[in-house]
Short mmCIF file of C-alpha atoms and ligand atoms in Angstrom, two decimals:
data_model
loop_
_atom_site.label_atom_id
_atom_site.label_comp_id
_atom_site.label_asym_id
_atom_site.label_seq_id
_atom_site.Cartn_x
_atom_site.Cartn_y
_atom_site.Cartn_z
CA UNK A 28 -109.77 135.52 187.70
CA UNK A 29 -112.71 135.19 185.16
CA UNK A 30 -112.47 136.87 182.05
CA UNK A 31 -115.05 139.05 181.76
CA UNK A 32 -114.05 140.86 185.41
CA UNK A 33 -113.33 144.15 185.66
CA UNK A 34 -111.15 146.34 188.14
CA UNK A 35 -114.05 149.65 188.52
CA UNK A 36 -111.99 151.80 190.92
CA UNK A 37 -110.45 154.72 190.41
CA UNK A 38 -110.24 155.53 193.86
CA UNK A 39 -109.61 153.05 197.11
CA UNK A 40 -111.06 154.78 200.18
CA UNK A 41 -112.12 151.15 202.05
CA UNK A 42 -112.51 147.60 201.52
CA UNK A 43 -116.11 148.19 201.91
CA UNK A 44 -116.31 149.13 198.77
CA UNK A 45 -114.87 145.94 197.78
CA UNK A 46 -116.61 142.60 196.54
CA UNK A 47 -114.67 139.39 197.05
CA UNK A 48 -114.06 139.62 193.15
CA UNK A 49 -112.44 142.92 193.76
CA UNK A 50 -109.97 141.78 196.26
CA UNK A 51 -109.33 138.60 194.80
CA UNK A 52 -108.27 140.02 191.99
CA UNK A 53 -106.06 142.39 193.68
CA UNK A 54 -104.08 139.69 195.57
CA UNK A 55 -103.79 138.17 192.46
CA UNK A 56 -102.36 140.96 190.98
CA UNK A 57 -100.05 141.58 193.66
CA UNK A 58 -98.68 137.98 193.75
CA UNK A 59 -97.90 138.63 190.31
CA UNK A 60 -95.77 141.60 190.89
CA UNK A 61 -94.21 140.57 194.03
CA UNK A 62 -91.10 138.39 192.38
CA UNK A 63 -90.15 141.75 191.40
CA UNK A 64 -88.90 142.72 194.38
CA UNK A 65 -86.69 139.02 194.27
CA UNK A 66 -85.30 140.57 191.15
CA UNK A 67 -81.60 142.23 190.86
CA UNK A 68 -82.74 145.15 189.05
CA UNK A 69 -86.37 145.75 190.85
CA UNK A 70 -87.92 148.42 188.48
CA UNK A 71 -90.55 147.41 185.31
CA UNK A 72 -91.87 150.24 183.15
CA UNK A 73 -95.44 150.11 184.37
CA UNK A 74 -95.90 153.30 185.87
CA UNK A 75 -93.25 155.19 183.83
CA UNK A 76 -94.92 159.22 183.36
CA UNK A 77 -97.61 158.87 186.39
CA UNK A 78 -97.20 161.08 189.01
CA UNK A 79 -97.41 160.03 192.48
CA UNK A 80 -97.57 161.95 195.92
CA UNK A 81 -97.58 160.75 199.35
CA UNK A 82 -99.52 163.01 201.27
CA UNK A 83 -98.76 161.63 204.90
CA UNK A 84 -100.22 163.89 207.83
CA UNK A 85 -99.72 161.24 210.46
CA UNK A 86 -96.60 159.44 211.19
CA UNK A 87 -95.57 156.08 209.18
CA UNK A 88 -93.08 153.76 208.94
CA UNK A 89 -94.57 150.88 206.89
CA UNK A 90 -97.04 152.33 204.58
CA UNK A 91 -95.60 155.61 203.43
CA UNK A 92 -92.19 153.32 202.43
CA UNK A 93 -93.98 150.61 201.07
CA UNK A 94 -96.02 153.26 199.05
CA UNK A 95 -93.03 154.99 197.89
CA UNK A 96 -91.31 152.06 196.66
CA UNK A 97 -94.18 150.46 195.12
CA UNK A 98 -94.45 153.51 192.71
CA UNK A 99 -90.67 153.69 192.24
CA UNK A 100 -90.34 150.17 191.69
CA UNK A 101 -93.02 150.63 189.02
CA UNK A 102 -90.72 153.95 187.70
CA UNK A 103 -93.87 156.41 188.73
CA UNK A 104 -92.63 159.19 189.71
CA UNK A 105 -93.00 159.60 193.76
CA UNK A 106 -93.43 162.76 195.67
CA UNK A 107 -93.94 162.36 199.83
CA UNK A 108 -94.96 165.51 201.74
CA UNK A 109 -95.85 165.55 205.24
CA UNK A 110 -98.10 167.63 207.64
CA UNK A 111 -95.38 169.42 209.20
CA UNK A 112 -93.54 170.33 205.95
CA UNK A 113 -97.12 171.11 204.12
CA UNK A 114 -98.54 174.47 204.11
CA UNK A 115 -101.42 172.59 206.31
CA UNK A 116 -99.03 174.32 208.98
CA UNK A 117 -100.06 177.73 208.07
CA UNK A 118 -103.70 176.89 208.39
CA UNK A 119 -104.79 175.99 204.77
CA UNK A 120 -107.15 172.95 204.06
CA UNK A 121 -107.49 169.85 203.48
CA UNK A 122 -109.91 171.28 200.02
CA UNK A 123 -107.43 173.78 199.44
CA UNK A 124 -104.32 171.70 199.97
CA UNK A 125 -106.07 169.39 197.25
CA UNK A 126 -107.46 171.74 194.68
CA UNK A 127 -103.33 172.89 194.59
CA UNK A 128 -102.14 169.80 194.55
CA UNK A 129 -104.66 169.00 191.61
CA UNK A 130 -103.14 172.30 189.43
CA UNK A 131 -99.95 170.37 189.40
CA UNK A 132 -101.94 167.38 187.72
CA UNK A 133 -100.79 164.37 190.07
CA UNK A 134 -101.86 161.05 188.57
CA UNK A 135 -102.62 159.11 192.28
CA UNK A 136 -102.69 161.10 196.00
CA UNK A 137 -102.07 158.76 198.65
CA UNK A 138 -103.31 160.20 201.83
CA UNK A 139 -102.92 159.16 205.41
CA UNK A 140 -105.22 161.42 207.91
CA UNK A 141 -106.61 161.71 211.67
CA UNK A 142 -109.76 162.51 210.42
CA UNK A 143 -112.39 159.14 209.33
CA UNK A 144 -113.30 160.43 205.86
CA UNK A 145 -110.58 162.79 204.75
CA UNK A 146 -109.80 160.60 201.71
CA UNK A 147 -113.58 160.48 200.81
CA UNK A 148 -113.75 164.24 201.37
CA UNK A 149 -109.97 165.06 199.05
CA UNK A 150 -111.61 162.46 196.21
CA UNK A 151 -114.67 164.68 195.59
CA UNK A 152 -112.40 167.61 194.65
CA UNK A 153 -109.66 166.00 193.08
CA UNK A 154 -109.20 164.23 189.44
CA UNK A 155 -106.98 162.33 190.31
CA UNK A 156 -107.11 158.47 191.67
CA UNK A 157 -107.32 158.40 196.01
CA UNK A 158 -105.84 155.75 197.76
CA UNK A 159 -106.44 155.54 201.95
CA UNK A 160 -103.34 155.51 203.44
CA UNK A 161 -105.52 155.24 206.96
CA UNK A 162 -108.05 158.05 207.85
CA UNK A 163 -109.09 158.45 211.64
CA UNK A 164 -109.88 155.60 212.89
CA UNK A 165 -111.84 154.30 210.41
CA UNK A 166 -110.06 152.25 207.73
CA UNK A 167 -106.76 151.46 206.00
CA UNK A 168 -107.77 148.86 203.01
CA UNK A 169 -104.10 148.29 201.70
CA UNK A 170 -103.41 146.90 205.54
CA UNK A 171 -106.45 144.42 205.03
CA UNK A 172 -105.67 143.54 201.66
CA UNK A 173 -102.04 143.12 202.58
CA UNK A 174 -102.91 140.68 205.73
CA UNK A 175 -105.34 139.03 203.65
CA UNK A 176 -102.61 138.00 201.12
CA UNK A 177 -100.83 137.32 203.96
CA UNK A 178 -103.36 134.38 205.38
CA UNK A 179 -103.58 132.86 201.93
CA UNK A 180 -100.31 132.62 201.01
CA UNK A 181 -99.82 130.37 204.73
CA UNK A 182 -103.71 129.23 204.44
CA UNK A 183 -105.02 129.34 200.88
CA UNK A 184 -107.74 130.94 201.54
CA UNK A 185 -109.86 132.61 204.63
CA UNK A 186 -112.89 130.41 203.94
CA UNK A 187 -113.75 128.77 207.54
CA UNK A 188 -110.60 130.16 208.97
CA UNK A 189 -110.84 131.19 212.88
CA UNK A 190 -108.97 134.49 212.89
CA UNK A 191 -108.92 136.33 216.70
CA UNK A 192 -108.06 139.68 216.59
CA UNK A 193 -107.02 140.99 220.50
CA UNK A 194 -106.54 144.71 221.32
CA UNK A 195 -107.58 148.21 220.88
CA UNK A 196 -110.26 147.63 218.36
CA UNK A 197 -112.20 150.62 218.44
CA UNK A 198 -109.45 152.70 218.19
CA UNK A 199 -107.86 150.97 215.17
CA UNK A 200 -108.54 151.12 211.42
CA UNK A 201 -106.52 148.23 210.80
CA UNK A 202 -109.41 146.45 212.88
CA UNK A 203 -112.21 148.08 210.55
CA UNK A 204 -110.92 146.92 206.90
CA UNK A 205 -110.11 143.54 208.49
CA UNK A 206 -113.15 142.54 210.07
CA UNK A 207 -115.02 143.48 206.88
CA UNK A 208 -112.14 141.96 204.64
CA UNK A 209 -111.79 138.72 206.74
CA UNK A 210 -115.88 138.10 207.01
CA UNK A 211 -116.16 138.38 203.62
CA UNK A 212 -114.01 136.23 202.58
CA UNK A 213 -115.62 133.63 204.65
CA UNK A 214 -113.35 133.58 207.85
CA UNK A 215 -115.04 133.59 211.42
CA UNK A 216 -113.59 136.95 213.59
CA UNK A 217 -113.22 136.39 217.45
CA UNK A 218 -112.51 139.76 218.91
CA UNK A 219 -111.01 140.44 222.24
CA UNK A 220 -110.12 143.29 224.39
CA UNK A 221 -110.97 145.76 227.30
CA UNK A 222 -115.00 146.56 227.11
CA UNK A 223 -113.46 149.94 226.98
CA UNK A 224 -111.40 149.17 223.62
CA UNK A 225 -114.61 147.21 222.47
CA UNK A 226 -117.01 149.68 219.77
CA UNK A 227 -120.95 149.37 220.96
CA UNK A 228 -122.24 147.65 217.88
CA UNK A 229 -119.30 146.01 216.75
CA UNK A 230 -121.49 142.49 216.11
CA UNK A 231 -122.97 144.65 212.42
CA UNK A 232 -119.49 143.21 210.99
CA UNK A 233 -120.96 139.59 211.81
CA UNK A 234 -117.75 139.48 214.41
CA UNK A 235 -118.05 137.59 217.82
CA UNK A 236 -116.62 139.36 220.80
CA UNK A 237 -115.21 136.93 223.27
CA UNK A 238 -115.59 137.32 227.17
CA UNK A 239 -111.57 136.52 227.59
CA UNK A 240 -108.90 136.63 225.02
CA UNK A 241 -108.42 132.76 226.19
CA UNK A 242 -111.83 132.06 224.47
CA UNK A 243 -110.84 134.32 221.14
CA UNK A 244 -107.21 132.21 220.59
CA UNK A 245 -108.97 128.76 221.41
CA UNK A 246 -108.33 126.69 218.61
CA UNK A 247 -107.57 130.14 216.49
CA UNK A 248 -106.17 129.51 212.88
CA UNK A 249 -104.34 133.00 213.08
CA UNK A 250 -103.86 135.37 215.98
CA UNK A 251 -103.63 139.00 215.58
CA UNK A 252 -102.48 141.65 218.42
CA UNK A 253 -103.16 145.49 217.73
CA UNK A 254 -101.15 148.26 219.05
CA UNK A 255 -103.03 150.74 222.14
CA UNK A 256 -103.90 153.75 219.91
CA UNK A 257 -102.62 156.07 222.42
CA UNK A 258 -102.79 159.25 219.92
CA UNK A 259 -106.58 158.53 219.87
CA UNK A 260 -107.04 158.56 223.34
CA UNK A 261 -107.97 162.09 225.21
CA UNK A 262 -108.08 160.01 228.48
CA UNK A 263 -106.52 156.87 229.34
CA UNK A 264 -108.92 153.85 228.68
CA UNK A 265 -107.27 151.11 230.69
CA UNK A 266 -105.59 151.44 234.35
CA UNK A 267 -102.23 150.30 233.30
CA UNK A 268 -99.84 149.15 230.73
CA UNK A 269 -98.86 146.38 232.89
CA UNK A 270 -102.13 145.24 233.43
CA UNK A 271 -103.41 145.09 230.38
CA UNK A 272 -100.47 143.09 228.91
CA UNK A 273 -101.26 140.81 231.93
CA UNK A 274 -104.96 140.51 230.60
CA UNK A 275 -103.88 140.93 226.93
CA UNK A 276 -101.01 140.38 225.98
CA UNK A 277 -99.82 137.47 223.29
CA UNK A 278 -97.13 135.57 224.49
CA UNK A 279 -96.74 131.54 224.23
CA UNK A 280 -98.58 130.02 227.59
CA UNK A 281 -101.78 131.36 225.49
CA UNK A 282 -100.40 130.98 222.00
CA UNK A 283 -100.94 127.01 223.08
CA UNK A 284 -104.29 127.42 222.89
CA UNK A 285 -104.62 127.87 219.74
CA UNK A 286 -103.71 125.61 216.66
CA UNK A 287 -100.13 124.39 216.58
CA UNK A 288 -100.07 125.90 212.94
CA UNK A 289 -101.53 129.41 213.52
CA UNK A 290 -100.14 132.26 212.10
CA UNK A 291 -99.23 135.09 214.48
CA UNK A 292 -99.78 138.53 212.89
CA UNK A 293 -99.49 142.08 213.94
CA UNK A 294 -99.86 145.57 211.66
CA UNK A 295 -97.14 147.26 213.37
CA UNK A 296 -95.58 149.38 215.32
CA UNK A 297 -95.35 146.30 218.05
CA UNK A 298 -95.24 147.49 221.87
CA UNK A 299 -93.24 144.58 222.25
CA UNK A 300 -94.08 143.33 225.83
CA UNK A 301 -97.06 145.18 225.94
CA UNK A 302 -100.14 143.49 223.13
CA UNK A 303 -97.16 140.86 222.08
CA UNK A 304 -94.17 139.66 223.79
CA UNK A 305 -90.70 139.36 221.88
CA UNK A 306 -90.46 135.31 221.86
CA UNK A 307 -93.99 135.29 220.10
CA UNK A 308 -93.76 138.79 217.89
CA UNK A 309 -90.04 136.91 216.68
CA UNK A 310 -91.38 132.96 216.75
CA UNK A 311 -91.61 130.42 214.62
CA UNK A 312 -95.49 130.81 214.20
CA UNK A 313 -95.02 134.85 213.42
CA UNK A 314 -95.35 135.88 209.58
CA UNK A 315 -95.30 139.72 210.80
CA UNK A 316 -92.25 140.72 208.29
CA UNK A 317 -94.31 138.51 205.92
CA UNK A 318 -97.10 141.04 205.78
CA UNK A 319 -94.44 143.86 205.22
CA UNK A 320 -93.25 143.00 201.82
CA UNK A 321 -96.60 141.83 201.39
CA UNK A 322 -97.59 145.44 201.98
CA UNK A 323 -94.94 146.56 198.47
CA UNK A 324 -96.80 143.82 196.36
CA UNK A 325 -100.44 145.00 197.30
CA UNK A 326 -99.38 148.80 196.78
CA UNK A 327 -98.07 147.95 193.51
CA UNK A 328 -101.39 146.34 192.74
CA UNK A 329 -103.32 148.90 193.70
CA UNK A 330 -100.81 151.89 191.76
CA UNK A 331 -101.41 149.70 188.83
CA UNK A 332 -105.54 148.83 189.45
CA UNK A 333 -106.34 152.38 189.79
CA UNK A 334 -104.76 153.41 186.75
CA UNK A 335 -106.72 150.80 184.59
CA UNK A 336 -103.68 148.76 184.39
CA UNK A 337 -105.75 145.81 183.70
CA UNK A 338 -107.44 147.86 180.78
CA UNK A 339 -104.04 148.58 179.19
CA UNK A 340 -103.74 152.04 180.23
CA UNK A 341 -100.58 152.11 181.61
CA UNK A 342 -97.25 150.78 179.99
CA UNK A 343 -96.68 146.76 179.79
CA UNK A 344 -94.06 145.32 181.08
CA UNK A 345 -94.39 143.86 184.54
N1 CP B 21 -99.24 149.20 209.71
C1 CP B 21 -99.00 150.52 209.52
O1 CP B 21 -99.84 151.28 209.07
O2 CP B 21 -97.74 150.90 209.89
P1 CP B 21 -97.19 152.40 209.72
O3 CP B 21 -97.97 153.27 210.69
O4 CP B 21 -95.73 152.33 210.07
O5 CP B 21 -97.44 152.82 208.31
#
């Protein structure tokens, strides 16, 4: 990274708001701190005094963890509260949940929501840095950043790359920071899916949406199957589960289609046998666990970005 760059965010609410220098710079920060998790004692001083709270309203496996430990491994000081334990049960706020969890001076709210802009919406009344855990189903950056990380690491970069991406796209915000991550770092997205999964418009993000998923993974550099978003769903979208993992599904008679080196990738939760069967989700060509302690690195990057790590205003020591 030049010099004279600059880290400007104090909050992270999509990678929209990203320019390739931005996210360069934060998988370059994350490859830095990911040996620390090779380490035998995995904790540096970075983060030692900032306060850190979780504020997770939908269920998570992957990115409320990886958050957690990212802070911890950084010795911030982690809090995790979750709709159902949150006085959001008794009918306050999302403004009024904030403004109290602003009186107890937090340094960075992480906040995972149903609704597309409830980060935006707790930023604008809170002083401290906002990272989007995943809001509606609009985006969830630290997924694209971490799956970008993950295609360079295997690919060095996304520049030319044919990446397909098969599933539920307009229900998913891991679709929505990817195809904007992915296309601007030069990659060319094939997407593929029901017409009824498909968002009118989708072409804006300079994405090409495929007639068959046979024509998406032709000759595809990575593949990438999304989960059904059933939770999004007030009425069922396809006919049946079996059907669509008939029409849909990864599994390796159509994986052949694509390059013999491609990189098989998938957010998680898997439905294994529904978007991916088990011999492709657990193959050789699958880097899926690859992308989860990817996830810890990219967290860590972004604890330490928001902050003004690079500016020296946290502690040294990573
Ligand atoms: N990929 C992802 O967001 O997984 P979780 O829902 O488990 O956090």
């Amino acid at each position: 990274m030049q010099s004279e760059y600059t880290f400007r965010h104090k909050h992270i609410l999509g990678i929209r708001q990203l320019d390739v220098d931005d996210i360069n710079h934060i998988i370059y920060t994350a490859r830095s701190f990911k040996e620390i998790g090779n380490r035998p004692i995995k904790k540096v001083p970075t983060l030692r005094g900032k306060t850190i709270v979780n504020f997770f309203f939908e269920p998570s496996t992957r990115t409320r963890v990886s958050f957690e430990i990212a802070g911890k491994r950084m010795s911030g000081d982690t809090f995790n509260i979750s709709a159902s334990s949150s006085s959001a049960t008794k009918g306050e706020t999302l403004i009024d949940t904030a403004k109290n969890l602003q009186a107890m001076s937090p340094d960075i709210i992480i906040i995972r929501h149903s609704c597309s802009g409830a980060p935006n919406l707790l930023a604008k009344h809170v002083q401290a840095s906002v990272i989007n855990a995943g809001d509606g189903t609009h985006e969830h950056p630290s997924q694209g950043l971490l799956d970008i990380m993950t295609i360079m690491e295997h690919k060095g970069s996304l520049e030319g790359l044919k990446i397909a991406i098969v599933g539920d796209i307009a229900h998913s915000r891991v679709a929505g920071s990817d195809m904007i991550g992915f296309t601007r770092l030069g990659a060319k997205v094939y997407l593929a899916g029901p017409a009824t999964f498909m968002p009118v418009g989708v072409e804006q993000f300079g994405v090409h949406v495929c007639k068959s998923v046979r024509e998406a993974v032709e000759d595809a550099d990575v593949v990438m199957a999304l989960r059904i978003q059933m939770e999004r769903q007030k009425d069922p979208l396809i006919p049946s589960l079996r059907e669509y993992a008939s029409f849909y599904g990864i599994n390796s008679d159509l994986l052949k289609n694509a390059k013999e080196d491609v990189l098989v990738m998938h957010p998680g939760p898997i439905n294994r046998g529904v978007e991916m069967n088990p011999d492709v989700a657990d193959g050789k060509r699958s880097v899926i666990l690859d992308q989860v302690t990817n996830g810890v690195a990219v967290r860590m990057a972004l604890l330490y970005l928001v902050l003004g790590g690079d500016k020296g205003e946290v502690a040294q020591g990573a």
